Amino acid sequence: MDIKGRPAKGAEVVECRAWFETIISEGKRKLLVNLAGIETINSIGLGIIISGQGAMQRAGGHVALVGVSERIHRVLDVTKFGPMFLVFATEREALDNFKTVGDNSLGGVGD
C-alpha cells in the first residue's frame, strides 16, 4: 500500500482501517506499506499504521515499512513505536525478507 499526502480525520481514516481489515480477512499475513510519498507523519497517520500493525500481528502477520523518511524514523523512535515494525530501505529488501518469514500471502504491493 502506498501512502501519500496527509491522512485527515473522517473518511480517509475509515478507508485506511477498512483496507487493513480487508487485507487480513483475505488471509494475507504480510503487508508492505510504502511511506515514500510522505515526509512526516502526524498522530492520525501514526495511529492508522499502529492500529493496522496490531491487527496484523493478532492475525499472526507482519507489516513492513519502506520509504521511511528521517523525520518519520525520528517520530517512531521518540514514540517508542519503531520496534513494532520491520523497516526496510527498499521494497525489494522487504520482499526478500518476507520470503523467509513463512507463507507467501502478501498484501500491499501495487494496491
Tab-separated table of N, CA and C in Angstrom:
chain	number	residue	atom	x	y	z
A	1	MET	N	0.854	-1.161	0.000
A	1	MET	CA	0.000	0.000	0.000
A	1	MET	C	0.898	1.221	0.000
A	2	ASP	N	0.686	2.106	-0.925
A	2	ASP	CA	1.414	3.367	-0.971
A	2	ASP	C	0.596	4.424	-0.250
A	3	ILE	N	1.238	5.112	0.687
A	3	ILE	CA	0.562	6.180	1.413
A	3	ILE	C	1.166	7.494	0.958
A	4	LYS	N	0.278	8.432	0.585
A	4	LYS	CA	0.724	9.740	0.097
A	4	LYS	C	-0.076	10.821	0.781
A	5	GLY	N	0.515	11.991	0.896
A	5	GLY	CA	-0.198	13.115	1.484
A	5	GLY	C	-0.322	12.993	2.984
A	6	ARG	N	-1.351	13.609	3.513
A	6	ARG	CA	-1.581	13.599	4.962
A	6	ARG	C	-2.967	13.044	5.232
A	7	PRO	N	-3.039	11.967	6.031
A	7	PRO	CA	-4.364	11.459	6.376
A	7	PRO	C	-5.126	12.513	7.170
A	8	ALA	N	-6.382	12.657	6.864
A	8	ALA	CA	-7.228	13.595	7.588
A	8	ALA	C	-8.221	12.807	8.426
A	9	LYS	N	-8.948	13.498	9.221
A	9	LYS	CA	-9.985	12.830	10.010
A	9	LYS	C	-11.110	12.406	9.077
A	10	GLY	N	-11.871	11.443	9.522
A	10	GLY	CA	-13.063	11.084	8.781
A	10	GLY	C	-12.874	9.958	7.793
A	11	ALA	N	-13.327	10.204	6.578
A	11	ALA	CA	-13.417	9.155	5.563
A	11	ALA	C	-12.077	8.485	5.262
A	12	GLU	N	-10.994	9.261	5.178
A	12	GLU	CA	-9.692	8.676	4.857
A	12	GLU	C	-9.232	7.694	5.933
A	13	VAL	N	-9.460	8.030	7.181
A	13	VAL	CA	-9.072	7.160	8.288
A	13	VAL	C	-9.888	5.881	8.251
A	14	VAL	N	-11.190	6.012	8.068
A	14	VAL	CA	-12.068	4.853	7.995
A	14	VAL	C	-11.661	3.971	6.821
A	15	GLU	N	-11.345	4.579	5.693
A	15	GLU	CA	-10.939	3.838	4.498
A	15	GLU	C	-9.638	3.062	4.740
A	16	CYS	N	-8.661	3.682	5.356
A	16	CYS	CA	-7.386	3.000	5.641
A	16	CYS	C	-7.592	1.832	6.604
A	17	ARG	N	-8.353	2.045	7.633
A	17	ARG	CA	-8.610	0.963	8.598
A	17	ARG	C	-9.370	-0.177	7.941
A	18	ALA	N	-10.335	0.157	7.099
A	18	ALA	CA	-11.088	-0.877	6.382
A	18	ALA	C	-10.166	-1.642	5.440
A	19	TRP	N	-9.212	-0.944	4.846
A	19	TRP	CA	-8.271	-1.596	3.944
A	19	TRP	C	-7.440	-2.632	4.702
A	20	PHE	N	-6.942	-2.283	5.874
A	20	PHE	CA	-6.200	-3.244	6.695
A	20	PHE	C	-7.075	-4.458	7.018
A	21	GLU	N	-8.320	-4.214	7.412
A	21	GLU	CA	-9.230	-5.310	7.737
A	21	GLU	C	-9.468	-6.218	6.534
A	22	THR	N	-9.609	-5.614	5.353
A	22	THR	CA	-9.824	-6.398	4.134
A	22	THR	C	-8.622	-7.285	3.838
A	23	ILE	N	-7.437	-6.726	3.936
A	23	ILE	CA	-6.214	-7.497	3.676
A	23	ILE	C	-6.158	-8.702	4.604
A	24	ILE	N	-6.445	-8.490	5.876
A	24	ILE	CA	-6.383	-9.576	6.857
A	24	ILE	C	-7.486	-10.602	6.585
A	25	SER	N	-8.700	-10.137	6.286
A	25	SER	CA	-9.809	-11.070	6.039
A	25	SER	C	-9.580	-11.900	4.777
A	26	GLU	N	-8.766	-11.389	3.852
A	26	GLU	CA	-8.430	-12.139	2.638
A	26	GLU	C	-7.349	-13.178	2.910
A	27	GLY	N	-6.874	-13.241	4.149
A	27	GLY	CA	-5.876	-14.242	4.512
A	27	GLY	C	-4.441	-13.809	4.282
A	28	LYS	N	-4.228	-12.562	3.932
A	28	LYS	CA	-2.866	-12.068	3.717
A	28	LYS	C	-2.247	-11.754	5.068
A	29	ARG	N	-1.015	-12.172	5.250
A	29	ARG	CA	-0.357	-12.009	6.546
A	29	ARG	C	0.953	-11.238	6.453
A	30	LYS	N	1.225	-10.687	5.298
A	30	LYS	CA	2.415	-9.862	5.105
A	30	LYS	C	1.979	-8.610	4.362
A	31	LEU	N	2.242	-7.467	4.961
A	31	LEU	CA	1.801	-6.209	4.369
A	31	LEU	C	2.978	-5.263	4.235
A	32	LEU	N	3.146	-4.754	3.049
A	32	LEU	CA	4.201	-3.799	2.752
A	32	LEU	C	3.563	-2.419	2.614
A	33	VAL	N	3.960	-1.486	3.483
A	33	VAL	CA	3.419	-0.134	3.461
A	33	VAL	C	4.537	0.812	3.032
A	34	ASN	N	4.329	1.450	1.891
A	34	ASN	CA	5.322	2.353	1.331
A	34	ASN	C	5.001	3.778	1.762
A	35	LEU	N	5.886	4.362	2.565
A	35	LEU	CA	5.696	5.719	3.085
A	35	LEU	C	6.502	6.755	2.310
A	36	ALA	N	7.043	6.372	1.157
A	36	ALA	CA	7.886	7.299	0.392
A	36	ALA	C	7.133	8.552	-0.046
A	37	GLY	N	5.804	8.478	-0.113
A	37	GLY	CA	5.015	9.620	-0.559
A	37	GLY	C	4.764	10.667	0.515
A	38	ILE	N	5.270	10.432	1.738
A	38	ILE	CA	5.090	11.424	2.801
A	38	ILE	C	6.429	11.687	3.495
A	39	GLU	N	6.607	12.902	3.920
A	39	GLU	CA	7.851	13.299	4.570
A	39	GLU	C	7.776	13.171	6.083
A	40	THR	N	6.597	13.462	6.630
A	40	THR	CA	6.404	13.379	8.074
A	40	THR	C	5.047	12.746	8.354
A	41	ILE	N	4.792	12.426	9.594
A	41	ILE	CA	3.543	11.755	9.942
A	41	ILE	C	2.974	12.386	11.203
A	42	ASN	N	1.658	12.564	11.205
A	42	ASN	CA	1.019	13.134	12.388
A	42	ASN	C	0.417	12.009	13.226
A	43	SER	N	-0.239	12.369	14.307
A	43	SER	CA	-0.773	11.354	15.213
A	43	SER	C	-1.858	10.506	14.545
A	44	ILE	N	-2.594	11.084	13.621
A	44	ILE	CA	-3.629	10.324	12.924
A	44	ILE	C	-2.991	9.251	12.054
A	45	GLY	N	-2.001	9.646	11.264
A	45	GLY	CA	-1.308	8.680	10.403
A	45	GLY	C	-0.602	7.614	11.209
A	46	LEU	N	0.039	8.013	12.286
A	46	LEU	CA	0.722	7.062	13.152
A	46	LEU	C	-0.284	6.085	13.760
A	47	GLY	N	-1.418	6.595	14.174
A	47	GLY	CA	-2.459	5.739	14.730
A	47	GLY	C	-2.967	4.710	13.731
A	48	ILE	N	-3.067	5.110	12.472
A	48	ILE	CA	-3.535	4.196	11.435
A	48	ILE	C	-2.558	3.039	11.256
A	49	ILE	N	-1.259	3.345	11.133
A	49	ILE	CA	-0.320	2.244	10.888
A	49	ILE	C	-0.106	1.402	12.147
A	50	ILE	N	-0.200	2.006	13.326
A	50	ILE	CA	-0.079	1.234	14.570
A	50	ILE	C	-1.289	0.306	14.726
A	51	SER	N	-2.470	0.824	14.456
A	51	SER	CA	-3.685	0.014	14.522
A	51	SER	C	-3.617	-1.140	13.521
A	52	GLY	N	-3.177	-0.835	12.301
A	52	GLY	CA	-3.037	-1.875	11.282
A	52	GLY	C	-2.009	-2.914	11.662
A	53	GLN	N	-0.899	-2.475	12.235
A	53	GLN	CA	0.141	-3.402	12.685
A	53	GLN	C	-0.395	-4.296	13.791
A	54	GLY	N	-1.131	-3.716	14.725
A	54	GLY	CA	-1.699	-4.514	15.813
A	54	GLY	C	-2.662	-5.573	15.299
A	55	ALA	N	-3.524	-5.181	14.369
A	55	ALA	CA	-4.473	-6.134	13.789
A	55	ALA	C	-3.746	-7.234	13.037
A	56	MET	N	-2.730	-6.866	12.282
A	56	MET	CA	-1.968	-7.855	11.517
A	56	MET	C	-1.222	-8.794	12.467
A	57	GLN	N	-0.659	-8.244	13.522
A	57	GLN	CA	0.066	-9.061	14.491
A	57	GLN	C	-0.865	-10.053	15.199
A	58	ARG	N	-2.045	-9.608	15.556
A	58	ARG	CA	-3.027	-10.503	16.193
A	58	ARG	C	-3.431	-11.636	15.254
A	59	ALA	N	-3.375	-11.376	13.951
A	59	ALA	CA	-3.718	-12.386	12.945
A	59	ALA	C	-2.513	-13.265	12.602
A	60	GLY	N	-1.378	-12.998	13.265
A	60	GLY	CA	-0.179	-13.793	13.014
A	60	GLY	C	0.658	-13.289	11.858
A	61	GLY	N	0.460	-12.035	11.483
A	61	GLY	CA	1.162	-11.486	10.332
A	61	GLY	C	2.215	-10.457	10.677
A	62	HIS	N	2.738	-9.829	9.625
A	62	HIS	CA	3.821	-8.855	9.745
A	62	HIS	C	3.543	-7.664	8.837
A	63	VAL	N	3.912	-6.473	9.302
A	63	VAL	CA	3.842	-5.264	8.500
A	63	VAL	C	5.262	-4.756	8.323
A	64	ALA	N	5.622	-4.464	7.079
A	64	ALA	CA	6.924	-3.870	6.783
A	64	ALA	C	6.708	-2.460	6.255
A	65	LEU	N	7.550	-1.548	6.703
A	65	LEU	CA	7.517	-0.169	6.215
A	65	LEU	C	8.719	0.059	5.312
A	66	VAL	N	8.498	0.729	4.198
A	66	VAL	CA	9.588	1.124	3.310
A	66	VAL	C	9.423	2.594	2.965
A	67	GLY	N	10.489	3.208	2.499
A	67	GLY	CA	10.437	4.612	2.124
A	67	GLY	C	10.232	5.520	3.315
A	68	VAL	N	10.763	5.124	4.460
A	68	VAL	CA	10.567	5.878	5.697
A	68	VAL	C	11.573	7.030	5.757
A	69	SER	N	11.061	8.246	5.790
A	69	SER	CA	11.932	9.426	5.849
A	69	SER	C	12.620	9.521	7.210
A	70	GLU	N	13.631	10.348	7.274
A	70	GLU	CA	14.344	10.561	8.537
A	70	GLU	C	13.394	11.108	9.604
A	71	ARG	N	12.494	11.996	9.205
A	71	ARG	CA	11.532	12.557	10.163
A	71	ARG	C	10.617	11.483	10.734
A	72	ILE	N	10.142	10.595	9.873
A	72	ILE	CA	9.259	9.527	10.345
A	72	ILE	C	10.035	8.563	11.234
A	73	HIS	N	11.293	8.280	10.873
A	73	HIS	CA	12.141	7.457	11.750
A	73	HIS	C	12.227	8.076	13.137
A	74	ARG	N	12.425	9.391	13.187
A	74	ARG	CA	12.520	10.075	14.482
A	74	ARG	C	11.215	9.976	15.263
A	75	VAL	N	10.092	10.151	14.574
A	75	VAL	CA	8.790	10.031	15.250
A	75	VAL	C	8.628	8.625	15.823
A	76	LEU	N	8.967	7.613	15.038
A	76	LEU	CA	8.861	6.229	15.515
A	76	LEU	C	9.782	5.991	16.712
A	77	ASP	N	10.994	6.569	16.667
A	77	ASP	CA	11.931	6.405	17.779
A	77	ASP	C	11.449	7.121	19.044
A	78	VAL	N	11.033	8.379	18.899
A	78	VAL	CA	10.606	9.174	20.052
A	78	VAL	C	9.366	8.565	20.716
A	79	THR	N	8.457	8.060	19.906
A	79	THR	CA	7.226	7.483	20.448
A	79	THR	C	7.409	6.035	20.896
A	80	LYS	N	8.587	5.485	20.653
A	80	LYS	CA	8.915	4.093	21.024
A	80	LYS	C	8.114	3.055	20.230
A	81	PHE	N	7.558	3.462	19.086
A	81	PHE	CA	6.814	2.523	18.252
A	81	PHE	C	7.691	1.875	17.175
A	82	GLY	N	8.893	2.356	16.994
A	82	GLY	CA	9.789	1.817	15.975
A	82	GLY	C	9.951	0.306	16.009
A	83	PRO	N	10.166	-0.295	17.192
A	83	PRO	CA	10.366	-1.750	17.247
A	83	PRO	C	9.148	-2.577	16.828
A	84	MET	N	7.974	-1.942	16.705
A	84	MET	CA	6.780	-2.668	16.279
A	84	MET	C	6.844	-3.083	14.814
A	85	PHE	N	7.676	-2.386	14.039
A	85	PHE	CA	7.649	-2.554	12.591
A	85	PHE	C	8.963	-3.098	12.050
A	86	LEU	N	8.843	-3.855	10.972
A	86	LEU	CA	10.002	-4.198	10.158
A	86	LEU	C	10.196	-2.998	9.234
A	87	VAL	N	11.376	-2.409	9.207
A	87	VAL	CA	11.629	-1.231	8.377
A	87	VAL	C	12.751	-1.549	7.403
A	88	PHE	N	12.505	-1.278	6.123
A	88	PHE	CA	13.475	-1.576	5.072
A	88	PHE	C	13.667	-0.355	4.190
A	89	ALA	N	14.842	-0.255	3.601
A	89	ALA	CA	15.152	0.866	2.721
A	89	ALA	C	14.392	0.761	1.405
A	90	THR	N	14.202	-0.473	0.908
A	90	THR	CA	13.564	-0.658	-0.396
A	90	THR	C	12.491	-1.747	-0.338
A	91	GLU	N	11.603	-1.702	-1.318
A	91	GLU	CA	10.584	-2.747	-1.424
A	91	GLU	C	11.240	-4.109	-1.656
A	92	ARG	N	12.296	-4.144	-2.454
A	92	ARG	CA	12.985	-5.405	-2.749
A	92	ARG	C	13.503	-6.044	-1.464
A	93	GLU	N	14.120	-5.255	-0.581
A	93	GLU	CA	14.618	-5.789	0.688
A	93	GLU	C	13.468	-6.357	1.527
A	94	ALA	N	12.346	-5.653	1.565
A	94	ALA	CA	11.196	-6.120	2.338
A	94	ALA	C	10.651	-7.420	1.754
A	95	LEU	N	10.527	-7.477	0.437
A	95	LEU	CA	10.012	-8.681	-0.209
A	95	LEU	C	10.947	-9.863	0.006
A	96	ASP	N	12.249	-9.624	-0.074
A	96	ASP	CA	13.209	-10.700	0.173
A	96	ASP	C	13.098	-11.202	1.607
A	97	ASN	N	12.902	-10.279	2.556
A	97	ASN	CA	12.728	-10.674	3.949
A	97	ASN	C	11.459	-11.485	4.136
A	98	PHE	N	10.379	-11.062	3.490
A	98	PHE	CA	9.116	-11.774	3.620
A	98	PHE	C	9.221	-13.215	3.134
A	99	LYS	N	10.081	-13.461	2.174
A	99	LYS	CA	10.251	-14.825	1.663
A	99	LYS	C	10.740	-15.771	2.754
A	100	THR	N	11.414	-15.230	3.756
A	100	THR	CA	11.969	-16.059	4.824
A	100	THR	C	11.038	-16.177	6.020
A	101	VAL	N	9.875	-15.494	5.979
A	101	VAL	CA	9.008	-15.415	7.148
A	101	VAL	C	7.841	-16.410	7.122
A	102	GLY	N	7.724	-17.256	6.172
A	102	GLY	CA	6.617	-18.217	6.188
A	102	GLY	C	5.804	-18.170	4.938
A	103	ASP	N	4.465	-18.184	5.106
A	103	ASP	CA	3.592	-18.288	3.928
A	103	ASP	C	3.764	-17.085	3.012
A	104	ASN	N	3.282	-17.215	1.796
A	104	ASN	CA	3.518	-16.207	0.779
A	104	ASN	C	2.363	-15.242	0.578
A	105	SER	N	1.426	-15.181	1.501
A	105	SER	CA	0.294	-14.276	1.362
A	105	SER	C	0.778	-12.842	1.581
A	106	LEU	N	0.799	-12.062	0.519
A	106	LEU	CA	1.337	-10.712	0.592
A	106	LEU	C	0.293	-9.718	0.177
A	107	GLY	N	0.127	-8.674	0.966
A	107	GLY	CA	-0.774	-7.575	0.611
A	107	GLY	C	0.016	-6.285	0.521
A	108	GLY	N	-0.511	-5.363	-0.250
A	108	GLY	CA	0.061	-4.034	-0.241
A	108	GLY	C	0.858	-3.658	-1.456
A	109	VAL	N	1.511	-4.566	-2.114
A	109	VAL	CA	2.334	-4.188	-3.256
A	109	VAL	C	1.423	-3.951	-4.445
A	110	GLY	N	1.465	-2.732	-4.962
A	110	GLY	CA	0.667	-2.400	-6.124
A	110	GLY	C	-0.805	-2.162	-5.828
A	111	ASP	N	-1.184	-2.149	-4.564
A	111	ASP	CA	-2.583	-1.887	-4.221
A	111	ASP	C	-2.819	-0.411	-4.114
